[in-house]
Amino acid sequence: MALINCPECQKEISNKVKSCPHCGYPFENNESAQAQKVEITDIKVNSTKVKPIITGIVATVAIAFVIFFAIKYITKSFYISKLKIIHEEILESATLAEGLTTLTHDVWANAIRKTPNPNTNRYTRHQGG
């Protein structure tokens, strides 16, 4: 594909079009249209301005990754410490519940079977004895 000038409006267009998209000038045979060479001059890329921008972007992305993983680590360690506290409280509550069920069992056994038990007599015997 090459660029040519429209004979009607003089704007640059592709040599593959059937009509000019600007003015509508029809082209009978696209192959007969002469391709116009376009030469670009006086374009300079200032690499001294591009390097600091790229460096800044890379530094910003690196800092963002460090902050992200730091927050993730801090959050994880916070939740792990809270999880350990909850785990200890659950175990302590389970121990208390086990003691309560054992005492309930012994009180019922003492009351039903009339078996003296120094730990449960105060709950089942008149005046503890």
PDB file of C-alpha atoms in Angstrom:
ATOM      1  CA  MET A   1       0.000   0.000   0.000  1.00  0.00           C
ATOM      2  CA  ALA A   2       1.242   3.476  -0.845  1.00  0.00           C
ATOM      3  CA  LEU A   3      -0.053   6.995  -0.397  1.00  0.00           C
ATOM      4  CA  ILE A   4      -1.111   9.139  -3.340  1.00  0.00           C
ATOM      5  CA  ASN A   5      -2.658  12.582  -3.651  1.00  0.00           C
ATOM      6  CA  CYS A   6      -6.292  12.752  -4.725  1.00  0.00           C
ATOM      7  CA  PRO A   7      -6.453  14.582  -8.117  1.00  0.00           C
ATOM      8  CA  GLU A   8      -9.593  16.402  -6.967  1.00  0.00           C
ATOM      9  CA  CYS A   9      -8.890  17.577  -3.385  1.00  0.00           C
ATOM     10  CA  GLN A  10      -5.103  16.957  -3.195  1.00  0.00           C
ATOM     11  CA  LYS A  11      -5.350  15.137   0.161  1.00  0.00           C
ATOM     12  CA  GLU A  12      -3.260  12.035   0.825  1.00  0.00           C
ATOM     13  CA  ILE A  13      -5.122   8.758   0.409  1.00  0.00           C
ATOM     14  CA  SER A  14      -4.302   5.085  -0.080  1.00  0.00           C
ATOM     15  CA  ASN A  15      -3.764   3.853  -3.623  1.00  0.00           C
ATOM     16  CA  LYS A  16      -6.100   0.910  -2.801  1.00  0.00           C
ATOM     17  CA  VAL A  17      -9.324   2.923  -2.311  1.00  0.00           C
ATOM     18  CA  LYS A  18     -12.086   2.969  -4.939  1.00  0.00           C
ATOM     19  CA  SER A  19     -12.990   6.574  -4.195  1.00  0.00           C
ATOM     20  CA  CYS A  20     -11.516   9.436  -2.176  1.00  0.00           C
ATOM     21  CA  PRO A  21     -12.855   9.323   1.415  1.00  0.00           C
ATOM     22  CA  HIS A  22     -12.610  13.137   1.591  1.00  0.00           C
ATOM     23  CA  CYS A  23     -14.274  14.318  -1.605  1.00  0.00           C
ATOM     24  CA  GLY A  24     -15.647  11.115  -3.181  1.00  0.00           C
ATOM     25  CA  TYR A  25     -13.579  11.313  -6.376  1.00  0.00           C
ATOM     26  CA  PRO A  26     -13.867   7.882  -8.064  1.00  0.00           C
ATOM     27  CA  PHE A  27     -10.845   5.903  -9.208  1.00  0.00           C
ATOM     28  CA  GLU A  28     -11.438   3.642 -12.225  1.00  0.00           C
ATOM     29  CA  ASN A  29      -8.347   1.513 -11.952  1.00  0.00           C
ATOM     30  CA  ASN A  30      -6.439   1.552  -8.676  1.00  0.00           C
ATOM     31  CA  GLU A  31      -3.465  -0.205 -10.209  1.00  0.00           C
ATOM     32  CA  SER A  32      -2.914   2.673 -12.633  1.00  0.00           C
ATOM     33  CA  ALA A  33      -2.681   5.213  -9.839  1.00  0.00           C
ATOM     34  CA  GLN A  34       0.869   6.324  -9.313  1.00  0.00           C
ATOM     35  CA  ALA A  35       2.168   5.741  -5.820  1.00  0.00           C
ATOM     36  CA  GLN A  36       3.641   8.852  -4.350  1.00  0.00           C
ATOM     37  CA  LYS A  37       6.666   8.456  -2.168  1.00  0.00           C
ATOM     38  CA  VAL A  38       6.421  10.307   1.073  1.00  0.00           C
ATOM     39  CA  GLU A  39       9.639  11.232   2.748  1.00  0.00           C
ATOM     40  CA  ILE A  40       9.656  12.194   6.393  1.00  0.00           C
ATOM     41  CA  THR A  41      12.344  14.607   7.446  1.00  0.00           C
ATOM     42  CA  ASP A  42      13.220  16.691  10.452  1.00  0.00           C
ATOM     43  CA  ILE A  43      11.856  14.291  13.051  1.00  0.00           C
ATOM     44  CA  LYS A  44      14.157  13.875  15.993  1.00  0.00           C
ATOM     45  CA  VAL A  45      13.573  11.629  18.949  1.00  0.00           C
ATOM     46  CA  ASN A  46      14.965  13.195  22.055  1.00  0.00           C
ATOM     47  CA  SER A  47      16.232  10.164  23.953  1.00  0.00           C
ATOM     48  CA  THR A  48      17.384  12.279  26.883  1.00  0.00           C
ATOM     49  CA  LYS A  49      13.732  12.910  27.797  1.00  0.00           C
ATOM     50  CA  VAL A  50      12.587   9.309  27.279  1.00  0.00           C
ATOM     51  CA  LYS A  51      15.092   7.663  29.636  1.00  0.00           C
ATOM     52  CA  PRO A  52      14.024   9.565  32.773  1.00  0.00           C
ATOM     53  CA  ILE A  53      10.373   8.843  32.016  1.00  0.00           C
ATOM     54  CA  ILE A  54      11.026   5.120  31.622  1.00  0.00           C
ATOM     55  CA  THR A  55      13.177   5.125  34.759  1.00  0.00           C
ATOM     56  CA  GLY A  56      10.398   6.899  36.657  1.00  0.00           C
ATOM     57  CA  ILE A  57       7.799   4.401  35.483  1.00  0.00           C
ATOM     58  CA  VAL A  58       9.987   1.425  36.420  1.00  0.00           C
ATOM     59  CA  ALA A  59      10.725   2.949  39.837  1.00  0.00           C
ATOM     60  CA  THR A  60       7.021   3.624  40.445  1.00  0.00           C
ATOM     61  CA  VAL A  61       6.082   0.054  39.532  1.00  0.00           C
ATOM     62  CA  ALA A  62       8.847  -1.337  41.778  1.00  0.00           C
ATOM     63  CA  ILE A  63       7.717   0.814  44.711  1.00  0.00           C
ATOM     64  CA  ALA A  64       4.103  -0.261  44.121  1.00  0.00           C
ATOM     65  CA  PHE A  65       5.148  -3.941  44.257  1.00  0.00           C
ATOM     66  CA  VAL A  66       7.115  -3.394  47.470  1.00  0.00           C
ATOM     67  CA  ILE A  67       4.186  -1.590  49.094  1.00  0.00           C
ATOM     68  CA  PHE A  68       1.728  -4.273  47.938  1.00  0.00           C
ATOM     69  CA  PHE A  69       3.785  -7.152  49.336  1.00  0.00           C
ATOM     70  CA  ALA A  70       4.551  -5.237  52.554  1.00  0.00           C
ATOM     71  CA  ILE A  71       0.848  -4.664  53.144  1.00  0.00           C
ATOM     72  CA  LYS A  72       0.112  -8.288  52.305  1.00  0.00           C
ATOM     73  CA  TYR A  73       2.796  -9.500  54.761  1.00  0.00           C
ATOM     74  CA  ILE A  74       1.685  -7.142  57.553  1.00  0.00           C
ATOM     75  CA  THR A  75      -1.964  -8.101  57.052  1.00  0.00           C
ATOM     76  CA  LYS A  76      -1.120 -11.795  57.016  1.00  0.00           C
ATOM     77  CA  SER A  77       0.977 -11.581  60.203  1.00  0.00           C
ATOM     78  CA  PHE A  78      -1.791  -9.539  61.880  1.00  0.00           C
ATOM     79  CA  TYR A  79      -4.398 -12.176  61.034  1.00  0.00           C
ATOM     80  CA  ILE A  80      -2.111 -15.022  62.071  1.00  0.00           C
ATOM     81  CA  SER A  81      -1.540 -13.433  65.494  1.00  0.00           C
ATOM     82  CA  LYS A  82      -5.292 -12.922  65.899  1.00  0.00           C
ATOM     83  CA  LEU A  83      -5.878 -16.508  64.785  1.00  0.00           C
ATOM     84  CA  LYS A  84      -3.454 -17.767  67.459  1.00  0.00           C
ATOM     85  CA  ILE A  85      -5.319 -15.794  70.141  1.00  0.00           C
ATOM     86  CA  ILE A  86      -8.657 -17.176  68.952  1.00  0.00           C
ATOM     87  CA  HIS A  87      -7.207 -20.704  68.902  1.00  0.00           C
ATOM     88  CA  GLU A  88      -6.061 -20.354  72.533  1.00  0.00           C
ATOM     89  CA  GLU A  89      -9.463 -19.009  73.588  1.00  0.00           C
ATOM     90  CA  ILE A  90     -11.230 -21.906  71.860  1.00  0.00           C
ATOM     91  CA  LEU A  91      -9.000 -24.447  73.622  1.00  0.00           C
ATOM     92  CA  GLU A  92      -9.574 -22.740  76.973  1.00  0.00           C
ATOM     93  CA  SER A  93     -13.341 -22.739  76.406  1.00  0.00           C
ATOM     94  CA  ALA A  94     -13.251 -26.405  75.382  1.00  0.00           C
ATOM     95  CA  THR A  95     -11.387 -27.268  78.599  1.00  0.00           C
ATOM     96  CA  LEU A  96     -13.988 -25.405  80.687  1.00  0.00           C
ATOM     97  CA  ALA A  97     -16.819 -27.119  78.791  1.00  0.00           C
ATOM     98  CA  GLU A  98     -15.250 -30.512  79.356  1.00  0.00           C
ATOM     99  CA  GLY A  99     -14.980 -29.809  83.101  1.00  0.00           C
ATOM    100  CA  LEU A 100     -18.608 -28.695  83.208  1.00  0.00           C
ATOM    101  CA  THR A 101     -19.852 -31.830  81.431  1.00  0.00           C
ATOM    102  CA  THR A 102     -17.786 -34.052  83.733  1.00  0.00           C
ATOM    103  CA  LEU A 103     -19.231 -32.287  86.800  1.00  0.00           C
ATOM    104  CA  THR A 104     -22.773 -32.598  85.382  1.00  0.00           C
ATOM    105  CA  HIS A 105     -22.213 -36.323  84.800  1.00  0.00           C
ATOM    106  CA  ASP A 106     -20.910 -36.820  88.347  1.00  0.00           C
ATOM    107  CA  VAL A 107     -23.791 -34.844  89.900  1.00  0.00           C
ATOM    108  CA  TRP A 108     -26.356 -36.934  88.015  1.00  0.00           C
ATOM    109  CA  ALA A 109     -24.576 -40.155  88.936  1.00  0.00           C
ATOM    110  CA  ASN A 110     -24.513 -39.077  92.612  1.00  0.00           C
ATOM    111  CA  ALA A 111     -28.188 -38.055  92.584  1.00  0.00           C
ATOM    112  CA  ILE A 112     -29.530 -41.118  90.734  1.00  0.00           C
ATOM    113  CA  ARG A 113     -27.360 -43.881  92.171  1.00  0.00           C
ATOM    114  CA  LYS A 114     -26.995 -42.264  95.571  1.00  0.00           C
ATOM    115  CA  THR A 115     -23.273 -42.884  95.341  1.00  0.00           C
ATOM    116  CA  PRO A 116     -21.399 -40.535  97.643  1.00  0.00           C
ATOM    117  CA  ASN A 117     -18.818 -38.399  95.892  1.00  0.00           C
ATOM    118  CA  PRO A 118     -16.952 -35.691  97.785  1.00  0.00           C
ATOM    119  CA  ASN A 119     -16.937 -33.468  94.699  1.00  0.00           C
ATOM    120  CA  THR A 120     -20.703 -33.639  94.131  1.00  0.00           C
ATOM    121  CA  ASN A 121     -22.162 -34.218  97.596  1.00  0.00           C
ATOM    122  CA  ARG A 122     -22.672 -30.486  98.091  1.00  0.00           C
ATOM    123  CA  TYR A 123     -25.032 -30.483  95.076  1.00  0.00           C
ATOM    124  CA  THR A 124     -26.968 -33.653  95.927  1.00  0.00           C
ATOM    125  CA  ARG A 125     -26.851 -34.178  99.699  1.00  0.00           C
ATOM    126  CA  HIS A 126     -28.563 -32.123 102.313  1.00  0.00           C
ATOM    127  CA  GLN A 127     -25.933 -30.016 104.058  1.00  0.00           C
ATOM    128  CA  GLY A 128     -23.196 -31.540 101.903  1.00  0.00           C
ATOM    129  CA  GLY A 129     -23.201 -34.893 103.517  1.00  0.00           C
TER     130      GLY A 129
END
